[in-house]
Amino acid sequence: MTYSHIRSGYFLSRPNRFIAWVEIDGRKEKCHVKNTGRCKELLTDRALVYMQESDNPARKTRYDVIAVQKGELLINMDAQAPNRAAEEWLKRGGLLPHPTQVKAEAKYGQSRLDFYLENAQRRMFVEVKGVTLEEHGVAKFPDAPTQRGIKHIQELCRCVEDGYEATLLFVVQMKGMYCVTPNWDTHPEFGQALQEAQRKGVQILAIDCTVTPDSITISREVPFVWSYS
């Protein structure tokens, strides 16, 4: 996926989950943060950030923060980007060869999962998790406790019980990671739920992305491991 009207600036502060103050061309601008996660390791003092400029005059904020430079890593932090990039990849047959249907926000029972896929032989539900947390070349999920994430894992297990294939897809919003692992320190229950899901037949897959200031594109599979030291 690609963005238009990209500007760069320097992060100053984040008074709440939705707003950041950024220095752009020497001016202090209020910007929308397209990620409600903590992102404390990303939005550090005067970090170089990239923003998409909106042409909607009715908006309260003119810019959306979409990416940040962390050392040598450029990390996309747009929470909507993983699903959009994944949809492009799924339609190209990245997960299920020659798909005849790729449906976003697919209803399953009383819930919705990110995607439903079909081809001539197979039927699959997919839940996508974007990963922005990096520690020493290892990508970790989640960056904060997520009961919603556990619920999604349980829903994938029910899909398998009902005869569908099911995949939990980690989309790493950066390039160059050694592997992806559950963040046991932050939310061990998520890792435990994931282990149980794998035992029940849920596929766990991690893929990284090529990130530029104005694009994010799924690139290649990254090893998923249960722990890394």
Short mmCIF file of N, CA and C in Angstrom, two decimals, residues 7-161:
data_model
loop_
_atom_site.label_atom_id
_atom_site.label_comp_id
_atom_site.label_asym_id
_atom_site.label_seq_id
_atom_site.Cartn_x
_atom_site.Cartn_y
_atom_site.Cartn_z
N ARG A 7 5.00 14.20 4.72
CA ARG A 7 5.87 15.21 5.29
C ARG A 7 6.69 14.57 6.42
N SER A 8 7.80 15.16 6.75
CA SER A 8 8.61 14.67 7.87
C SER A 8 8.68 15.73 8.96
N GLY A 9 8.97 15.29 10.17
CA GLY A 9 9.09 16.20 11.30
C GLY A 9 9.74 15.50 12.47
N TYR A 10 9.73 16.18 13.61
CA TYR A 10 10.36 15.65 14.81
C TYR A 10 9.35 15.58 15.94
N PHE A 11 9.23 14.37 16.52
CA PHE A 11 8.27 14.15 17.59
C PHE A 11 8.64 14.96 18.82
N LEU A 12 7.64 15.60 19.43
CA LEU A 12 7.84 16.40 20.63
C LEU A 12 7.17 15.80 21.85
N SER A 13 5.88 15.46 21.75
CA SER A 13 5.17 14.91 22.91
C SER A 13 3.88 14.24 22.45
N ARG A 14 3.32 13.43 23.34
CA ARG A 14 2.06 12.72 23.05
C ARG A 14 1.15 12.87 24.26
N PRO A 15 0.29 13.87 24.28
CA PRO A 15 -0.55 14.10 25.46
C PRO A 15 -1.60 13.03 25.70
N ASN A 16 -2.02 12.31 24.64
CA ASN A 16 -2.94 11.19 24.81
C ASN A 16 -2.73 10.21 23.68
N ARG A 17 -3.52 9.14 23.65
CA ARG A 17 -3.31 8.06 22.67
C ARG A 17 -3.48 8.52 21.23
N PHE A 18 -4.28 9.56 21.03
CA PHE A 18 -4.69 9.93 19.68
C PHE A 18 -3.92 11.11 19.10
N ILE A 19 -3.21 11.85 19.93
CA ILE A 19 -2.61 13.10 19.51
C ILE A 19 -1.11 13.11 19.80
N ALA A 20 -0.34 13.68 18.87
CA ALA A 20 1.08 13.94 19.09
C ALA A 20 1.38 15.36 18.63
N TRP A 21 2.31 15.99 19.32
CA TRP A 21 2.83 17.27 18.88
C TRP A 21 4.14 17.01 18.14
N VAL A 22 4.22 17.56 16.94
CA VAL A 22 5.36 17.32 16.06
C VAL A 22 5.88 18.66 15.53
N GLU A 23 7.19 18.77 15.46
CA GLU A 23 7.79 19.95 14.86
C GLU A 23 7.92 19.73 13.36
N ILE A 24 7.28 20.57 12.57
CA ILE A 24 7.32 20.50 11.11
C ILE A 24 7.76 21.85 10.57
N ASP A 25 8.90 21.86 9.91
CA ASP A 25 9.44 23.11 9.37
C ASP A 25 9.50 24.21 10.42
N GLY A 26 9.91 23.83 11.63
CA GLY A 26 10.06 24.79 12.70
C GLY A 26 8.78 25.17 13.41
N ARG A 27 7.64 24.63 12.99
CA ARG A 27 6.36 24.93 13.62
C ARG A 27 5.90 23.73 14.46
N LYS A 28 5.22 23.99 15.53
CA LYS A 28 4.65 22.94 16.37
C LYS A 28 3.24 22.64 15.88
N GLU A 29 3.03 21.39 15.43
CA GLU A 29 1.75 20.99 14.85
C GLU A 29 1.12 19.86 15.66
N LYS A 30 -0.20 19.93 15.83
CA LYS A 30 -0.95 18.84 16.45
C LYS A 30 -1.28 17.80 15.38
N CYS A 31 -0.89 16.54 15.60
CA CYS A 31 -1.07 15.48 14.60
C CYS A 31 -1.86 14.32 15.20
N HIS A 32 -2.57 13.63 14.35
CA HIS A 32 -3.29 12.42 14.75
C HIS A 32 -2.34 11.22 14.72
N VAL A 33 -2.38 10.39 15.75
CA VAL A 33 -1.56 9.18 15.81
C VAL A 33 -2.43 8.00 15.39
N LYS A 34 -2.05 7.33 14.32
CA LYS A 34 -2.86 6.23 13.78
C LYS A 34 -2.51 4.90 14.45
N ASN A 35 -2.28 4.96 15.74
CA ASN A 35 -1.97 3.76 16.53
C ASN A 35 -2.24 4.10 17.99
N THR A 36 -3.20 3.42 18.60
CA THR A 36 -3.55 3.72 20.00
C THR A 36 -2.70 2.94 20.99
N GLY A 37 -1.74 2.13 20.49
CA GLY A 37 -0.84 1.40 21.39
C GLY A 37 0.10 2.34 22.11
N ARG A 38 0.90 1.80 22.99
CA ARG A 38 1.79 2.63 23.80
C ARG A 38 2.89 3.27 22.98
N CYS A 39 3.58 2.47 22.18
CA CYS A 39 4.61 2.98 21.25
C CYS A 39 5.65 3.85 21.94
N LYS A 40 5.89 3.60 23.23
CA LYS A 40 6.85 4.45 23.96
C LYS A 40 8.26 4.28 23.44
N GLU A 41 8.58 3.09 22.93
CA GLU A 41 9.92 2.86 22.42
C GLU A 41 10.11 3.47 21.04
N LEU A 42 9.02 3.91 20.41
CA LEU A 42 9.08 4.52 19.09
C LEU A 42 9.03 6.05 19.16
N LEU A 43 8.06 6.55 19.89
CA LEU A 43 7.85 8.00 19.95
C LEU A 43 8.69 8.58 21.08
N THR A 44 9.97 8.68 20.80
CA THR A 44 10.93 9.24 21.76
C THR A 44 11.23 10.69 21.38
N ASP A 45 11.85 11.41 22.28
CA ASP A 45 12.09 12.84 22.09
C ASP A 45 12.84 13.12 20.78
N ARG A 46 12.22 13.91 19.93
CA ARG A 46 12.77 14.35 18.65
C ARG A 46 13.07 13.20 17.69
N ALA A 47 12.34 12.11 17.84
CA ALA A 47 12.42 11.04 16.84
C ALA A 47 11.92 11.57 15.50
N LEU A 48 12.58 11.16 14.42
CA LEU A 48 12.14 11.54 13.08
C LEU A 48 10.87 10.76 12.73
N VAL A 49 9.80 11.48 12.43
CA VAL A 49 8.54 10.84 12.09
C VAL A 49 8.07 11.30 10.72
N TYR A 50 7.26 10.45 10.11
CA TYR A 50 6.68 10.76 8.81
C TYR A 50 5.17 10.81 8.94
N MET A 51 4.59 11.80 8.27
CA MET A 51 3.16 12.04 8.39
C MET A 51 2.51 12.17 7.04
N GLN A 52 1.26 11.75 6.96
CA GLN A 52 0.47 11.97 5.76
C GLN A 52 -0.38 13.22 5.97
N GLU A 53 -0.28 14.14 5.02
CA GLU A 53 -1.04 15.38 5.11
C GLU A 53 -2.42 15.19 4.50
N SER A 54 -3.44 15.59 5.23
CA SER A 54 -4.82 15.46 4.75
C SER A 54 -5.24 16.72 4.00
N ASP A 55 -6.08 16.54 2.98
CA ASP A 55 -6.64 17.68 2.27
C ASP A 55 -8.08 17.95 2.66
N ASN A 56 -8.49 17.37 3.80
CA ASN A 56 -9.86 17.56 4.30
C ASN A 56 -9.89 18.78 5.22
N PRO A 57 -10.50 19.87 4.80
CA PRO A 57 -10.49 21.09 5.63
C PRO A 57 -11.32 20.96 6.91
N ALA A 58 -12.18 19.94 6.99
CA ALA A 58 -13.03 19.77 8.17
C ALA A 58 -12.32 19.05 9.32
N ARG A 59 -11.15 18.49 9.04
CA ARG A 59 -10.43 17.75 10.08
C ARG A 59 -9.88 18.69 11.15
N LYS A 60 -9.83 18.17 12.38
CA LYS A 60 -9.23 18.94 13.47
C LYS A 60 -7.71 18.90 13.42
N THR A 61 -7.16 17.82 12.86
CA THR A 61 -5.71 17.71 12.70
C THR A 61 -5.40 17.57 11.21
N ARG A 62 -4.31 18.19 10.80
CA ARG A 62 -3.96 18.22 9.39
C ARG A 62 -3.13 17.00 8.98
N TYR A 63 -2.46 16.37 9.96
CA TYR A 63 -1.51 15.30 9.66
C TYR A 63 -1.82 14.04 10.44
N ASP A 64 -1.48 12.87 9.83
CA ASP A 64 -1.51 11.57 10.49
C ASP A 64 -0.09 11.05 10.59
N VAL A 65 0.34 10.68 11.79
CA VAL A 65 1.66 10.06 11.97
C VAL A 65 1.57 8.61 11.50
N ILE A 66 2.44 8.23 10.55
CA ILE A 66 2.35 6.88 9.99
C ILE A 66 3.63 6.07 10.13
N ALA A 67 4.77 6.72 10.35
CA ALA A 67 6.03 5.98 10.42
C ALA A 67 7.03 6.74 11.28
N VAL A 68 8.00 6.01 11.82
CA VAL A 68 8.99 6.62 12.70
C VAL A 68 10.34 5.94 12.46
N GLN A 69 11.38 6.73 12.56
CA GLN A 69 12.74 6.21 12.45
C GLN A 69 13.24 5.84 13.85
N LYS A 70 13.64 4.58 14.02
CA LYS A 70 14.21 4.11 15.28
C LYS A 70 15.60 3.57 14.98
N GLY A 71 16.61 4.39 15.22
CA GLY A 71 17.96 4.00 14.83
C GLY A 71 18.03 3.81 13.33
N GLU A 72 18.46 2.65 12.89
CA GLU A 72 18.54 2.37 11.45
C GLU A 72 17.24 1.79 10.91
N LEU A 73 16.27 1.55 11.78
CA LEU A 73 15.00 0.96 11.36
C LEU A 73 13.97 2.03 11.04
N LEU A 74 13.28 1.88 9.92
CA LEU A 74 12.10 2.67 9.63
C LEU A 74 10.90 1.79 9.91
N ILE A 75 10.06 2.20 10.86
CA ILE A 75 8.95 1.37 11.33
C ILE A 75 7.63 2.06 10.99
N ASN A 76 6.79 1.36 10.25
CA ASN A 76 5.44 1.85 10.01
C ASN A 76 4.62 1.62 11.28
N MET A 77 3.94 2.65 11.77
CA MET A 77 3.15 2.51 13.00
C MET A 77 1.67 2.83 12.78
N ASP A 78 1.24 2.76 11.54
CA ASP A 78 -0.17 2.94 11.19
C ASP A 78 -0.91 1.64 11.50
N ALA A 79 -1.82 1.68 12.45
CA ALA A 79 -2.51 0.45 12.87
C ALA A 79 -3.39 -0.13 11.78
N GLN A 80 -3.77 0.67 10.77
CA GLN A 80 -4.60 0.17 9.69
C GLN A 80 -3.77 -0.47 8.57
N ALA A 81 -2.48 -0.17 8.54
CA ALA A 81 -1.64 -0.62 7.44
C ALA A 81 -1.49 -2.14 7.34
N PRO A 82 -1.32 -2.89 8.46
CA PRO A 82 -1.15 -4.34 8.31
C PRO A 82 -2.29 -5.02 7.57
N ASN A 83 -3.53 -4.63 7.87
CA ASN A 83 -4.66 -5.26 7.18
C ASN A 83 -4.71 -4.88 5.71
N ARG A 84 -4.38 -3.63 5.41
CA ARG A 84 -4.42 -3.20 4.01
C ARG A 84 -3.31 -3.87 3.21
N ALA A 85 -2.12 -3.94 3.80
CA ALA A 85 -1.01 -4.62 3.11
C ALA A 85 -1.30 -6.12 2.99
N ALA A 86 -1.88 -6.70 4.05
CA ALA A 86 -2.21 -8.13 4.01
C ALA A 86 -3.25 -8.43 2.94
N GLU A 87 -4.23 -7.56 2.80
CA GLU A 87 -5.27 -7.80 1.78
C GLU A 87 -4.66 -7.83 0.38
N GLU A 88 -3.75 -6.90 0.10
CA GLU A 88 -3.07 -6.91 -1.20
C GLU A 88 -2.32 -8.23 -1.40
N TRP A 89 -1.62 -8.67 -0.36
CA TRP A 89 -0.82 -9.89 -0.42
C TRP A 89 -1.70 -11.12 -0.58
N LEU A 90 -2.80 -11.17 0.17
CA LEU A 90 -3.70 -12.32 0.09
C LEU A 90 -4.34 -12.43 -1.29
N LYS A 91 -4.67 -11.29 -1.87
CA LYS A 91 -5.28 -11.31 -3.21
C LYS A 91 -4.29 -11.77 -4.27
N ARG A 92 -3.00 -11.59 -3.99
CA ARG A 92 -1.97 -12.08 -4.92
C ARG A 92 -1.68 -13.56 -4.72
N GLY A 93 -2.37 -14.19 -3.76
CA GLY A 93 -2.15 -15.61 -3.50
C GLY A 93 -1.02 -15.88 -2.55
N GLY A 94 -0.69 -14.89 -1.70
CA GLY A 94 0.42 -15.05 -0.77
C GLY A 94 0.23 -16.16 0.23
N LEU A 95 -0.99 -16.40 0.65
CA LEU A 95 -1.26 -17.43 1.66
C LEU A 95 -2.00 -18.62 1.07
N LEU A 96 -3.01 -18.33 0.29
CA LEU A 96 -3.82 -19.38 -0.34
C LEU A 96 -3.69 -19.23 -1.85
N PRO A 97 -3.09 -20.21 -2.54
CA PRO A 97 -2.87 -20.06 -3.98
C PRO A 97 -4.18 -19.90 -4.75
N HIS A 98 -4.16 -19.02 -5.75
CA HIS A 98 -5.29 -18.82 -6.66
C HIS A 98 -6.61 -18.61 -5.90
N PRO A 99 -6.67 -17.61 -5.04
CA PRO A 99 -7.91 -17.42 -4.27
C PRO A 99 -9.07 -17.00 -5.17
N THR A 100 -10.22 -17.58 -4.91
CA THR A 100 -11.42 -17.19 -5.63
C THR A 100 -12.22 -16.18 -4.84
N GLN A 101 -11.91 -16.04 -3.53
CA GLN A 101 -12.59 -15.06 -2.69
C GLN A 101 -11.64 -14.60 -1.59
N VAL A 102 -11.53 -13.30 -1.41
CA VAL A 102 -10.83 -12.71 -0.26
C VAL A 102 -11.77 -11.67 0.32
N LYS A 103 -12.37 -12.00 1.44
CA LYS A 103 -13.38 -11.13 2.04
C LYS A 103 -12.87 -10.56 3.35
N ALA A 104 -12.83 -9.23 3.44
CA ALA A 104 -12.41 -8.57 4.67
C ALA A 104 -13.57 -8.46 5.65
N GLU A 105 -13.22 -8.38 6.94
CA GLU A 105 -14.23 -8.24 8.00
C GLU A 105 -15.29 -9.33 7.85
N ALA A 106 -14.83 -10.56 7.83
CA ALA A 106 -15.71 -11.69 7.57
C ALA A 106 -16.44 -12.11 8.85
N LYS A 107 -17.73 -12.25 8.77
CA LYS A 107 -18.53 -12.65 9.92
C LYS A 107 -18.36 -14.14 10.18
N TYR A 108 -18.16 -14.46 11.44
CA TYR A 108 -18.07 -15.87 11.85
C TYR A 108 -18.82 -16.00 13.18
N GLY A 109 -19.96 -16.69 13.16
CA GLY A 109 -20.79 -16.76 14.35
C GLY A 109 -21.24 -15.36 14.74
N GLN A 110 -20.97 -14.99 15.99
CA GLN A 110 -21.31 -13.66 16.48
C GLN A 110 -20.14 -12.70 16.40
N SER A 111 -19.09 -13.11 15.73
CA SER A 111 -17.87 -12.30 15.69
C SER A 111 -17.49 -11.98 14.26
N ARG A 112 -16.44 -11.16 14.13
CA ARG A 112 -15.85 -10.87 12.84
C ARG A 112 -14.35 -11.13 12.90
N LEU A 113 -13.84 -11.77 11.86
CA LEU A 113 -12.40 -11.97 11.73
C LEU A 113 -11.91 -11.16 10.53
N ASP A 114 -10.61 -10.91 10.48
CA ASP A 114 -10.10 -9.95 9.50
C ASP A 114 -10.36 -10.38 8.06
N PHE A 115 -10.16 -11.69 7.77
CA PHE A 115 -10.34 -12.15 6.39
C PHE A 115 -10.90 -13.56 6.34
N TYR A 116 -11.65 -13.80 5.27
CA TYR A 116 -12.06 -15.15 4.90
C TYR A 116 -11.57 -15.39 3.48
N LEU A 117 -10.89 -16.54 3.27
CA LEU A 117 -10.32 -16.88 1.97
C LEU A 117 -10.91 -18.19 1.47
N GLU A 118 -11.02 -18.27 0.15
CA GLU A 118 -11.43 -19.52 -0.50
C GLU A 118 -10.62 -19.70 -1.76
N ASN A 119 -10.33 -20.96 -2.09
CA ASN A 119 -9.97 -21.32 -3.46
C ASN A 119 -10.74 -22.59 -3.80
N ALA A 120 -10.35 -23.25 -4.85
CA ALA A 120 -11.15 -24.40 -5.31
C ALA A 120 -11.19 -25.53 -4.29
N GLN A 121 -10.15 -25.63 -3.43
CA GLN A 121 -10.06 -26.75 -2.50
C GLN A 121 -10.17 -26.37 -1.02
N ARG A 122 -9.90 -25.12 -0.69
CA ARG A 122 -9.70 -24.79 0.73
C ARG A 122 -10.52 -23.58 1.16
N ARG A 123 -10.82 -23.54 2.48
CA ARG A 123 -11.52 -22.41 3.09
C ARG A 123 -10.76 -22.03 4.37
N MET A 124 -10.52 -20.75 4.55
CA MET A 124 -9.65 -20.33 5.64
C MET A 124 -10.09 -18.98 6.22
N PHE A 125 -10.00 -18.85 7.54
CA PHE A 125 -10.15 -17.57 8.22
C PHE A 125 -8.77 -17.09 8.66
N VAL A 126 -8.56 -15.79 8.59
CA VAL A 126 -7.26 -15.20 8.93
C VAL A 126 -7.48 -14.01 9.86
N GLU A 127 -6.71 -13.96 10.91
CA GLU A 127 -6.68 -12.79 11.80
C GLU A 127 -5.28 -12.20 11.73
N VAL A 128 -5.21 -10.87 11.55
CA VAL A 128 -3.94 -10.16 11.34
C VAL A 128 -3.58 -9.38 12.60
N LYS A 129 -2.31 -9.46 12.98
CA LYS A 129 -1.79 -8.66 14.09
C LYS A 129 -0.55 -7.89 13.62
N GLY A 130 -0.63 -6.58 13.67
CA GLY A 130 0.50 -5.76 13.30
C GLY A 130 1.51 -5.69 14.43
N VAL A 131 2.80 -5.78 14.10
CA VAL A 131 3.86 -5.82 15.10
C VAL A 131 4.78 -4.62 14.90
N THR A 132 4.90 -3.78 15.92
CA THR A 132 5.79 -2.61 15.86
C THR A 132 6.87 -2.64 16.94
N LEU A 133 6.76 -3.56 17.90
CA LEU A 133 7.72 -3.62 19.00
C LEU A 133 8.94 -4.43 18.59
N GLU A 134 10.11 -3.84 18.72
CA GLU A 134 11.38 -4.49 18.37
C GLU A 134 12.37 -4.34 19.51
N GLU A 135 13.02 -5.44 19.85
CA GLU A 135 14.07 -5.42 20.86
C GLU A 135 15.26 -6.23 20.36
N HIS A 136 16.36 -5.56 20.07
CA HIS A 136 17.60 -6.21 19.63
C HIS A 136 17.39 -7.14 18.44
N GLY A 137 16.61 -6.68 17.47
CA GLY A 137 16.39 -7.45 16.26
C GLY A 137 15.33 -8.51 16.36
N VAL A 138 14.60 -8.55 17.47
CA VAL A 138 13.51 -9.50 17.66
C VAL A 138 12.20 -8.73 17.74
N ALA A 139 11.22 -9.11 16.93
CA ALA A 139 9.91 -8.48 16.96
C ALA A 139 9.03 -9.23 17.96
N LYS A 140 8.29 -8.46 18.78
CA LYS A 140 7.48 -9.07 19.83
C LYS A 140 6.04 -8.55 19.77
N PHE A 141 5.12 -9.43 20.11
CA PHE A 141 3.70 -9.06 20.19
C PHE A 141 3.08 -9.75 21.40
N PRO A 142 2.24 -9.01 22.16
CA PRO A 142 1.82 -7.62 21.98
C PRO A 142 2.73 -6.65 22.72
N ASP A 143 2.52 -5.35 22.48
CA ASP A 143 3.28 -4.34 23.23
C ASP A 143 2.54 -3.89 24.47
N ALA A 144 1.30 -4.39 24.64
CA ALA A 144 0.49 -4.12 25.83
C ALA A 144 -0.50 -5.28 25.98
N PRO A 145 -0.98 -5.57 27.18
CA PRO A 145 -1.94 -6.66 27.35
C PRO A 145 -3.14 -6.50 26.42
N THR A 146 -3.59 -7.61 25.84
CA THR A 146 -4.68 -7.55 24.86
C THR A 146 -5.64 -8.71 25.05
N GLN A 147 -6.68 -8.48 25.81
CA GLN A 147 -7.72 -9.49 25.94
C GLN A 147 -8.45 -9.70 24.62
N ARG A 148 -8.54 -8.64 23.83
CA ARG A 148 -9.16 -8.75 22.51
C ARG A 148 -8.36 -9.72 21.63
N GLY A 149 -7.01 -9.67 21.75
CA GLY A 149 -6.19 -10.59 20.99
C GLY A 149 -6.43 -12.03 21.38
N ILE A 150 -6.61 -12.29 22.67
CA ILE A 150 -6.91 -13.64 23.14
C ILE A 150 -8.26 -14.11 22.58
N LYS A 151 -9.23 -13.21 22.58
CA LYS A 151 -10.54 -13.56 22.02
C LYS A 151 -10.42 -13.97 20.56
N HIS A 152 -9.61 -13.24 19.80
CA HIS A 152 -9.44 -13.58 18.39
C HIS A 152 -8.81 -14.96 18.23
N ILE A 153 -7.85 -15.29 19.09
CA ILE A 153 -7.23 -16.61 19.04
C ILE A 153 -8.26 -17.69 19.31
N GLN A 154 -9.11 -17.48 20.29
CA GLN A 154 -10.14 -18.45 20.62
C GLN A 154 -11.13 -18.63 19.47
N GLU A 155 -11.42 -17.54 18.77
CA GLU A 155 -12.32 -17.63 17.62
C GLU A 155 -11.69 -18.45 16.50
N LEU A 156 -10.39 -18.30 16.29
CA LEU A 156 -9.70 -19.11 15.28
C LEU A 156 -9.76 -20.59 15.64
N CYS A 157 -9.64 -20.89 16.93
CA CYS A 157 -9.75 -22.29 17.37
C CYS A 157 -11.13 -22.86 17.03
N ARG A 158 -12.16 -22.06 17.21
CA ARG A 158 -13.51 -22.52 16.88
C ARG A 158 -13.66 -22.75 15.37
N CYS A 159 -12.99 -21.92 14.57
CA CYS A 159 -13.01 -22.13 13.12
C CYS A 159 -12.46 -23.51 12.77
N VAL A 160 -11.35 -23.87 13.39
CA VAL A 160 -10.74 -25.18 13.14
C VAL A 160 -11.70 -26.30 13.56
N GLU A 161 -12.32 -26.13 14.71
CA GLU A 161 -13.28 -27.14 15.19
C GLU A 161 -14.43 -27.33 14.20
#
